[in-house]
Amino acid sequence: MSQRKPDRESAVQPEDSFSAVNAFHHESANRSVPVTLTQALARATDKHPEKTAFIYNDAHGRQVLSYCDLAMQATQLAAYLQSMGIRSGDRVGIVLPRSIEAPVAIFGVFLAGAVYVPVDVSLPVDAILHTLSDCDISVLITHPAYKKGIADTIDADNFPVTDIIGLQQSDVANDVRSISWSELAATTHKYSPVQNSPVDLAYIIFTSGSTGRPKGIIHTHRSAMAYVQLAVDSGILHSQSTVASHSPLHTDMSTLGLLAAPSVGATTVVLSEAEVRLPSSLANALLNESVTTLYCVPFALIQLIEAGSFNNRTFASLDYVVYAGEPLPPVYAGQLQMSLPDTVITNHYGPAETNVCTWFDLPQNQAVDDWLNEEDSIPIGKLWHPNKYLIVDENDQPVVRGEEGELLIHSPTMMQDYWNTEKHQSEYWYTDDSPEGTIRYYRTGDLVSETREHGLRLTGRKDRQVKLRGFRIELDQIEMVMSSMPAVKAAASFITSDANHRQHLNIAILPDDKQPLSEREVMMFATKSLPISAIPDAITILPALPRSTSGKIDRQQLIKLFSSEQLDNE
C-alpha cells in the first residue's frame, strides 16, 4: 500500500460568529466526540464558521455557502418542516439535482430529527410513487429544474405528498401546497432543537428497481459516522480537503461530499451537470477549485483520459483520485497513473448496503503491467479495521485461500436493514455464532478470491445483478420490462466487454412474427420504461435466441457472439 499523505493543519481559526445559531450549538454542547452527523457538523461549524462548506458553479454564476450560512439555512428549513408537522423519524423526500440546495435540504431534515430519502427523478413514475408511498412521505423538497417531472408525478393517481418545498404554488396542483426557496428564506418559524442519537435513521437510499419495486437501504447516524471515520483514517479526507462531489444525490457515492466532508470541516465542490458531462469542464473545475480529492465512477475517469483532459496540465492540488462502483480497466488505470504521477489512485469497494468496506491503492512509481497480470482486474484490496469478512461457498462453508466464494461483510458502516422488506432475512444476512459472540454478516452477492499480496479480487456476481457506470443494474428485471413490450416474444439482457475492457449493456430481442418491429421502436420503449442507468448501449433484433439443452436462453452464447463483434469493430 502506498504511503498516505499527512493531514495538513487547519488554516482557519475558530471564531464565535456561529454561537447565535442555537440548533447547532445545542448539538455540539458537551460532546467531545461527535456521534451523529448533526453533532459532527456542529463541531465543524463552531471551529470554522466563516470557512467555505460548499461551492457550486454553473451557467448562472458561482454560489458559496459558509458553514455559518449552511447552519442558518438548514435551521430555517428545519423550523419550517416542524411547522408542517414533521417529527423525529419521519421520512422527507428529496428530489434535487446537483445543487447548492442539496446540503441545506439534507441537514435541514436532520435538524428536524427526520430521515432524508433521495428520489431519482429519472425513474418511471410508478417507481417514484412506490418510494413515496412505501416511506409514507408527505413532504417533498425539490428544485425548479425538476418542475416538469414533479408535475407529471403529481398528476398520477395515489400521489401521497401534501407539501412541496422548492416550487412556486402556481407550478403544482391546487390540492398540493408549495413554497419556493425564496419564500422559504423569508419565513420566521421558531425552531425546537432535536437531539439525534446514533441509532436514529439518517437516510434511506433506494436501489434502481427496474421493475418499479426498488429496495430501500437504511443507514443510521452511527453507520454514516463510521463511514466518516473510515474516510478520515484512510487519509482521503481531512479538514483542509476540497472534495469534488460527482455523484447524484440518490446514489450512495454522494455521501462522501455531502455528509462526510462537512462533518470534518472540509470544503465540497458540488459539480454541475455540465461539469459532470463534459470532461473539459470537469478538468477545469478540478484546477480552478484546487480540488484535493476526486471521488467518481470509473466512467468519468475514462472520459477524462479519452478527451485528453490531463494532457499538458499539472494538477498539483489533486492528492487522491478515488473511484468506486465498478472496475476500472487496467489500461486506463495505467494511463491515469502516467498523467497524475503524484496522485494516489485508489479503488474503493462496497455495496450501498455496507458503504465502502475495502480499498486498494495502486502502487505508485510502478507501471500497472509490472504488478498485474494481463488477464486480472485491479484488486479491491483489504478491509478497513474493524471490518470482518467471510468468503463462503454455495453451502455457506468457508473456502480456502485462493478459491472463489461469496463475500460476506460485517462492518460498523453497514446498513441497519432494508426498508419494509418482506423477504426472508437469510437471503440478505448470515449469522455466525463465533467465540466473540453472534456476528451478523451482509451477503454482498459478489464473488471474490483472496491473494496474500494484494488482498481480495472481485471475480463476478452470484446472481445477475451487476454494476455499470456506478449504478446497480438488475439484468433479469430489465428483461421482464422489455418482454412486456407488445410485439416482443422474448428479451435477453447481458453485459459484454470490448478490447479496452469497457462494459456494454446489450439487449437481444426475439420479435413476434405477427407484427413488424424495428430496433428504433424497441429503444424508444426502453427509454420510456427503464431508468436512465438501465437504458442499453445496443439493441439487436434476432430471428432466434440461442437456447441451452434445458430450453433456457443461453446468455453465455450471446455474450460470446456480441463480444466477438465488438472486438472485431475496435
XYZ file of C-alpha atoms in Angstrom:
570
model
C 0.000 0.000 0.000
C 1.325 3.464 -0.837
C 2.104 5.851 1.965
C -0.791 8.109 2.842
C -0.276 11.861 2.623
C -0.178 13.570 6.043
C -3.024 15.774 7.217
C -2.301 19.485 6.988
C -3.002 21.838 9.876
C -6.144 23.877 9.590
C -5.528 27.392 8.310
C -8.887 28.600 9.609
C -9.005 29.867 13.186
C -12.038 29.218 15.437
C -14.472 32.116 15.641
C -17.509 32.950 17.728
C -19.815 34.164 14.976
C -21.754 30.898 14.921
C -22.697 30.846 18.603
C -26.028 32.530 17.846
C -27.234 29.506 15.877
C -28.901 27.651 18.743
C -29.637 24.453 16.856
C -26.060 23.521 16.120
C -24.775 24.925 19.397
C -27.221 22.593 21.148
C -25.927 19.614 19.168
C -22.246 20.337 19.839
C -22.511 21.108 23.553
C -20.862 18.613 25.894
C -19.755 16.326 23.051
C -16.026 15.607 23.000
C -16.534 13.075 20.180
C -19.457 13.657 17.780
C -21.650 10.575 17.360
C -24.212 11.908 14.858
C -23.947 13.808 11.595
C -25.517 16.923 13.107
C -23.105 16.876 16.045
C -20.164 16.488 13.660
C -21.331 19.407 11.541
C -21.937 21.474 14.671
C -18.346 20.889 15.763
C -17.022 21.862 12.341
C -19.187 24.979 12.309
C -18.094 26.041 15.792
C -14.464 25.810 14.683
C -14.797 27.259 11.175
C -17.963 29.404 10.908
C -16.714 31.534 8.007
C -14.959 28.734 6.136
C -16.458 27.655 2.802
C -18.504 24.484 3.198
C -19.981 24.170 -0.304
C -19.313 25.639 -3.755
C -21.488 25.320 -6.837
C -20.742 26.795 -10.262
C -22.988 26.754 -13.305
C -24.007 28.999 -16.198
C -25.859 31.297 -13.776
C -22.774 32.012 -11.689
C -20.959 30.938 -8.556
C -22.728 30.086 -5.296
C -20.884 29.665 -1.999
C -22.118 28.508 1.421
C -20.010 29.101 4.520
C -20.507 26.799 7.483
C -22.441 29.570 9.232
C -24.650 30.041 6.133
C -25.290 26.305 5.974
C -26.220 26.158 9.661
C -28.636 29.091 9.467
C -30.352 27.967 6.247
C -30.638 24.357 7.433
C -32.080 25.515 10.764
C -34.612 27.696 8.964
C -35.662 24.730 6.833
C -35.889 22.506 9.924
C -38.132 25.045 11.651
C -40.418 25.135 8.610
C -40.555 21.327 8.475
C -41.520 21.252 12.139
C -44.271 23.798 11.472
C -45.643 21.376 8.872
C -45.785 18.584 11.437
C -42.545 16.732 10.615
C -41.275 14.944 13.718
C -38.387 12.642 14.669
C -38.248 9.556 12.481
C -40.488 10.930 9.727
C -39.245 10.489 6.170
C -38.819 13.524 3.908
C -38.355 13.062 0.169
C -35.599 14.962 -1.635
C -35.714 15.307 -5.423
C -32.806 17.619 -6.171
C -30.188 17.929 -8.893
C -26.563 18.577 -8.018
C -27.084 21.987 -6.433
C -26.271 24.276 -3.515
C -29.698 23.458 -2.077
C -28.803 19.764 -1.591
C -26.727 20.135 1.623
C -29.257 22.632 3.042
C -32.049 20.113 2.428
C -30.145 17.187 3.946
C -29.050 18.927 7.139
C -32.392 20.696 7.468
C -34.049 17.278 7.521
C -31.515 16.042 10.095
C -32.113 19.051 12.349
C -35.836 18.309 12.292
C -34.960 14.818 13.553
C -36.197 13.310 10.309
C -34.801 10.935 7.657
C -33.977 12.025 4.139
C -34.995 9.843 1.204
C -33.375 10.899 -2.093
C -35.544 10.097 -5.099
C -34.259 9.619 -8.637
C -36.497 11.751 -10.846
C -35.398 9.782 -13.938
C -37.186 6.655 -12.703
C -40.570 5.717 -14.170
C -43.466 7.404 -12.353
C -44.618 4.081 -10.847
C -41.201 3.586 -9.207
C -41.226 7.119 -7.788
C -44.734 6.648 -6.414
C -43.689 3.338 -4.851
C -40.827 5.037 -2.993
C -43.006 7.920 -1.791
C -45.789 5.614 -0.619
C -43.509 2.973 0.858
C -41.792 5.570 3.060
C -45.032 7.419 3.866
C -43.577 10.671 2.517
C -45.863 13.695 2.800
C -43.241 16.426 2.239
C -41.020 16.665 -0.823
C -38.047 19.022 -1.229
C -37.217 19.820 -4.834
C -35.894 22.386 -7.314
C -37.337 24.377 -10.262
C -35.134 22.314 -12.614
C -37.410 19.346 -11.872
C -40.677 21.248 -12.171
C -42.000 19.229 -15.117
C -41.028 15.842 -13.685
C -42.682 16.667 -10.371
C -45.808 17.932 -12.142
C -46.059 14.637 -14.085
C -45.775 12.685 -10.842
C -48.388 14.842 -9.098
C -50.822 14.095 -11.920
C -50.550 10.370 -11.259
C -53.082 8.564 -9.118
C -52.276 7.929 -5.448
C -49.746 10.780 -5.148
C -49.145 10.814 -1.357
C -47.333 14.168 -0.990
C -49.262 17.080 0.512
C -46.487 19.704 0.671
C -43.630 20.631 -1.650
C -40.648 22.851 -0.849
C -38.795 24.377 -3.785
C -41.551 25.228 -6.289
C -43.998 28.096 -6.537
C -47.642 27.346 -5.813
C -48.510 28.038 -9.447
C -46.191 25.170 -10.502
C -48.192 22.450 -8.737
C -51.735 21.160 -8.467
C -54.180 23.092 -6.286
C -54.530 20.289 -3.746
C -50.762 20.312 -3.023
C -49.264 23.172 -1.007
C -45.950 24.544 -2.206
C -43.376 27.149 -1.173
C -40.393 28.322 -3.235
C -36.834 28.572 -1.924
C -37.020 32.383 -1.924
C -40.301 32.285 0.003
C -38.787 29.826 2.466
C -35.910 32.255 3.119
C -38.447 34.827 4.364
C -40.110 32.507 6.909
C -39.662 33.092 10.659
C -40.852 29.886 12.345
C -39.344 29.025 15.729
C -37.047 26.006 15.770
C -37.325 23.432 18.572
C -33.941 21.687 18.985
C -33.921 17.910 18.444
C -31.268 15.635 19.956
C -30.383 12.987 17.385
C -28.941 9.696 18.645
C -26.564 7.278 16.878
C -29.307 4.679 16.372
C -31.693 7.152 14.711
C -32.251 6.652 10.988
C -30.327 9.159 8.862
C -31.187 8.295 5.259
C -32.773 5.635 3.043
C -31.286 5.111 -0.411
C -33.308 3.026 -2.858
C -31.894 0.671 -5.446
C -32.784 1.405 -9.069
C -35.656 -1.102 -9.191
C -36.038 -1.629 -12.923
C -39.435 -3.269 -12.374
C -40.671 -0.408 -10.218
C -40.066 -2.238 -6.914
C -36.749 -0.941 -5.589
C -35.381 -1.801 -2.128
C -34.703 0.889 0.474
C -31.299 0.708 2.192
C -31.497 2.098 5.742
C -28.470 3.860 7.201
C -28.344 5.281 10.712
C -26.294 8.173 12.066
C -23.998 5.528 13.534
C -23.258 3.787 10.215
C -22.846 7.158 8.476
C -20.415 8.392 11.136
C -18.449 5.130 10.882
C -18.032 5.892 7.170
C -16.843 9.415 8.027
C -14.228 7.939 10.353
C -13.040 5.469 7.718
C -12.653 8.282 5.172
C -10.535 10.193 7.691
C -8.468 7.152 8.685
C -7.744 6.392 5.025
C -6.275 9.853 4.508
C -8.590 10.868 1.663
C -10.489 13.295 3.902
C -9.396 15.893 6.461
C -10.349 19.418 7.482
C -8.344 21.007 4.656
C -9.660 18.715 1.913
C -11.540 20.075 -1.072
C -13.747 17.256 -2.343
C -15.327 17.175 -5.800
C -18.842 15.730 -5.385
C -19.512 13.996 -8.706
C -22.378 11.578 -7.986
C -26.109 12.400 -7.944
C -27.879 12.676 -4.606
C -29.793 9.403 -4.925
C -26.589 7.307 -5.059
C -24.520 6.194 -2.076
C -21.342 7.699 -3.561
C -22.771 11.194 -2.960
C -22.356 10.750 0.803
C -18.594 11.456 0.826
C -19.056 15.034 -0.367
C -22.491 15.761 1.104
C -22.200 14.043 4.513
C -18.599 13.112 5.328
C -16.793 16.233 4.115
C -18.898 18.762 6.076
C -18.646 16.511 9.127
C -14.884 17.207 9.321
C -14.932 20.844 8.200
C -13.778 20.193 4.627
C -14.953 22.036 1.501
C -17.149 20.313 -1.084
C -17.385 21.390 -4.712
C -20.785 20.224 -5.959
C -20.173 19.633 -9.646
C -22.791 20.945 -12.057
C -24.422 18.847 -14.750
C -22.100 20.407 -17.362
C -19.014 19.643 -15.273
C -20.119 16.026 -14.908
C -20.967 15.524 -18.580
C -18.129 17.453 -20.239
C -14.597 16.217 -19.489
C -13.056 19.618 -20.245
C -15.418 21.319 -17.770
C -14.639 18.719 -15.099
C -10.888 19.184 -15.594
C -11.277 22.960 -15.335
C -13.242 22.582 -12.097
C -10.530 20.376 -10.599
C -7.945 23.033 -11.437
C -9.924 26.188 -10.650
C -11.169 24.941 -7.268
C -7.846 23.306 -6.263
C -9.631 20.006 -5.636
C -7.655 17.602 -3.432
C -9.983 14.577 -3.662
C -11.959 13.452 -6.704
C -14.452 10.657 -5.968
C -16.280 9.294 -9.004
C -17.207 6.268 -11.080
C -14.546 4.873 -13.465
C -16.541 6.023 -16.496
C -15.817 9.663 -15.579
C -12.093 8.922 -15.436
C -12.228 7.132 -18.779
C -13.919 10.177 -20.324
C -11.205 12.465 -18.917
C -8.464 10.226 -20.291
C -10.001 9.768 -23.749
C -10.659 13.503 -24.063
C -7.005 14.261 -23.253
C -8.090 16.420 -20.309
C -4.922 15.622 -18.342
C -2.557 16.395 -21.217
C -0.074 19.245 -20.699
C -1.664 20.189 -17.369
C -0.392 19.898 -13.822
C -2.982 19.043 -11.184
C -0.734 19.938 -8.257
C -3.511 20.025 -5.629
C -5.011 16.640 -6.546
C -3.838 14.299 -3.764
C -6.363 11.497 -4.365
C -8.394 10.125 -7.244
C -10.793 7.610 -5.706
C -13.074 5.517 -7.885
C -15.850 3.082 -6.982
C -18.959 1.434 -8.367
C -17.337 -0.856 -10.936
C -13.883 -1.979 -12.076
C -11.521 0.434 -13.833
C -9.891 -1.376 -16.773
C -6.123 -1.700 -16.134
C -5.272 0.012 -19.416
C -6.966 3.196 -18.195
C -5.520 2.843 -14.700
C -2.046 2.847 -16.231
C -2.796 5.937 -18.315
C -4.207 7.676 -15.244
C -1.034 6.979 -13.275
C 1.124 8.350 -16.087
C -0.996 11.515 -16.275
C -1.087 12.026 -12.487
C 2.245 10.672 -11.159
C 1.965 12.466 -7.810
C -1.659 11.480 -7.150
C -2.723 8.397 -5.183
C -5.162 6.345 -7.293
C -7.467 4.333 -5.027
C -10.067 1.660 -5.752
C -12.916 1.702 -3.201
C -15.268 -1.257 -2.941
C -18.526 -1.693 -1.109
C -22.202 -2.077 -1.992
C -24.548 0.674 -0.826
C -25.650 -1.688 1.934
C -22.193 -1.567 3.581
C -20.790 1.760 2.367
C -17.130 1.441 1.405
C -15.512 -1.502 3.186
C -12.294 -2.256 1.266
C -9.688 -0.174 -0.527
C -6.689 -0.720 -2.774
C -4.068 1.916 -3.583
C -2.416 1.392 -6.948
C 1.336 1.156 -6.339
C 2.958 4.491 -7.164
C 6.073 4.772 -9.319
C 5.290 1.321 -10.713
C 3.596 0.552 -14.024
C 0.387 -1.474 -13.803
C 1.836 -4.142 -16.105
C 4.715 -4.689 -13.667
C 2.481 -5.965 -10.861
C -0.780 -7.021 -12.541
C -1.257 -9.951 -14.887
C -2.881 -9.070 -18.193
C -5.999 -11.154 -17.527
C -6.547 -9.832 -13.981
C -8.633 -6.908 -12.766
C -7.391 -4.364 -10.235
C -7.851 -5.800 -6.719
C -10.434 -4.432 -4.306
C -7.768 -4.892 -1.635
C -8.112 -5.236 2.116
C -10.794 -4.426 4.644
C -10.593 -1.449 6.924
C -10.305 -2.197 10.603
C -12.610 -3.141 12.377
C -14.444 -4.748 9.454
C -14.747 -8.545 9.321
C -15.359 -10.777 6.327
C -16.002 -14.360 5.305
C -15.632 -15.983 1.882
C -18.041 -18.906 1.572
C -19.186 -21.446 -0.995
C -22.798 -22.091 -2.024
C -23.320 -24.062 1.215
C -22.017 -21.200 3.388
C -18.808 -23.113 4.105
C -15.529 -21.161 4.178
C -13.323 -21.605 1.103
C -9.545 -21.998 1.242
C -7.378 -19.019 0.308
C -7.270 -18.519 -3.457
C -10.609 -20.203 -4.173
C -13.651 -18.259 -5.344
C -16.574 -17.666 -2.996
C -19.228 -15.147 -1.987
C -18.024 -12.211 0.115
C -19.858 -11.644 3.407
C -19.210 -8.374 5.272
C -19.645 -7.280 8.879
C -18.881 -3.605 9.399
C -19.957 -0.636 11.544
C -20.641 1.130 8.242
C -23.270 -1.358 7.037
C -26.969 -0.681 6.823
C -29.438 -1.424 9.572
C -31.670 -3.383 7.164
C -33.873 -2.950 4.110
C -36.937 -0.765 4.500
C -40.206 -2.675 4.815
C -38.623 -5.839 3.467
C -40.886 -8.867 3.255
C -38.235 -11.386 2.211
C -36.553 -13.900 4.448
C -33.632 -12.468 6.374
C -31.425 -15.401 5.343
C -31.462 -14.042 1.797
C -29.570 -10.943 2.899
C -27.852 -11.876 6.167
C -25.618 -14.617 7.503
C -25.311 -15.101 11.266
C -22.093 -16.501 12.682
C -22.017 -17.739 16.269
C -18.311 -17.336 16.995
C -16.369 -17.278 20.299
C -16.581 -13.466 20.053
C -20.369 -13.648 20.088
C -23.069 -13.593 17.420
C -21.968 -11.601 14.372
C -24.295 -10.636 11.518
C -22.757 -10.512 8.041
C -24.283 -8.935 4.931
C -24.344 -11.190 1.866
C -22.867 -8.990 -0.880
C -23.604 -11.422 -3.722
C -20.121 -10.598 -5.058
C -17.719 -13.428 -5.827
C -14.123 -12.873 -4.737
C -10.851 -14.708 -4.265
C -8.065 -13.793 -1.860
C -4.346 -13.356 -2.519
C -1.570 -12.806 0.016
C -0.037 -9.885 -1.845
C -2.997 -7.720 -2.890
C -5.890 -8.925 -0.753
C -9.289 -9.502 -2.353
C -10.034 -9.686 -6.067
C -13.554 -9.318 -7.458
C -14.319 -12.174 -9.860
C -18.044 -11.838 -10.596
C -21.580 -11.897 -9.245
C -23.522 -14.691 -7.609
C -26.717 -13.512 -9.313
C -27.493 -11.416 -12.364
C -27.225 -8.112 -10.565
C -24.300 -6.041 -11.839
C -22.919 -2.529 -11.514
C -22.488 -0.461 -14.650
C -21.122 3.100 -14.579
C -21.635 3.178 -10.834
C -25.296 2.092 -10.891
C -26.810 -1.196 -9.816
C -28.424 -2.942 -12.789
C -30.739 -5.942 -12.418
C -30.497 -7.823 -15.713
C -33.454 -10.134 -15.043
C -35.687 -7.180 -14.183
C -34.675 -5.393 -17.390
C -35.710 -8.490 -19.332
C -39.096 -8.526 -17.600
C -39.728 -4.897 -18.556
C -38.630 -5.342 -22.177
C -40.613 -8.569 -22.552
C -43.751 -6.621 -21.643
C -43.478 -4.600 -24.864
C -46.113 -5.508 -27.463
C -44.625 -7.449 -30.396
C -41.761 -8.776 -28.239
C -41.767 -12.531 -27.676
C -38.639 -12.681 -25.507
C -35.747 -10.489 -24.382
C -32.253 -11.253 -23.107
C -30.027 -8.680 -21.388
C -26.324 -9.186 -20.835
C -23.025 -7.371 -20.330
C -20.133 -7.565 -22.794
C -16.621 -6.123 -22.763
C -14.685 -4.639 -25.667
C -10.934 -4.721 -26.383
C -10.324 -1.991 -23.780
C -12.333 -3.879 -21.125
C -15.118 -1.282 -21.213
C -18.501 -2.765 -20.364
C -21.625 -2.504 -22.535
C -25.260 -3.303 -21.746
C -26.911 -5.243 -24.572
C -30.456 -6.431 -25.164
C -31.330 -9.101 -27.725
C -34.965 -9.157 -28.812
C -36.997 -12.015 -30.271
C -39.957 -10.348 -32.045
C -43.465 -11.648 -32.503
C -43.765 -12.857 -36.094
C -47.221 -11.295 -36.427
C -46.058 -7.693 -36.062
C -43.043 -5.896 -37.596
C -40.640 -4.365 -35.100
C -37.638 -2.062 -35.508
C -34.672 -1.588 -33.187
C -35.559 2.112 -33.025
C -39.026 1.286 -31.667
C -37.530 -1.014 -29.048
C -35.035 1.661 -27.968
C -37.854 4.210 -27.630
C -39.741 1.780 -25.393
C -36.619 1.154 -23.313
C -36.009 4.896 -22.897
C -39.580 5.382 -21.688
C -39.806 2.317 -19.444
C -36.376 1.936 -17.836
C -34.298 4.166 -15.556
C -31.584 6.115 -17.375
C -28.948 3.875 -15.770
C -30.597 0.775 -17.319
C -31.010 2.035 -20.895
C -28.991 -0.324 -23.123
C -25.988 0.633 -25.233
C -27.221 -1.610 -28.028
C -30.438 -3.386 -29.018
C -30.405 -6.168 -31.593
C -33.406 -7.967 -33.065
C -32.654 -11.625 -33.768
C -34.703 -14.255 -35.614
C -33.962 -16.691 -32.761
C -32.295 -16.616 -29.363
C -29.730 -19.329 -28.567
C -31.030 -21.917 -26.107
C -29.429 -24.406 -23.758
C -30.366 -28.077 -23.735
C -32.900 -27.325 -20.995
C -34.607 -24.811 -23.248
C -33.413 -21.714 -21.387
C -31.929 -18.715 -23.175
C -28.175 -19.268 -23.443
C -26.845 -15.850 -22.452
C -23.253 -17.049 -22.447
C -23.584 -17.732 -26.181
C -24.956 -14.225 -26.686
C -22.057 -12.760 -24.684
C -19.535 -14.642 -26.848
C -21.268 -13.570 -30.053
C -21.588 -9.899 -29.188
C -18.163 -9.653 -27.545
C -16.597 -11.010 -30.749
C -18.457 -8.448 -32.842
C -17.384 -5.582 -30.587
C -13.755 -6.740 -30.583
C -13.822 -7.010 -34.385
C -15.108 -3.433 -34.609
C -12.321 -1.996 -32.455
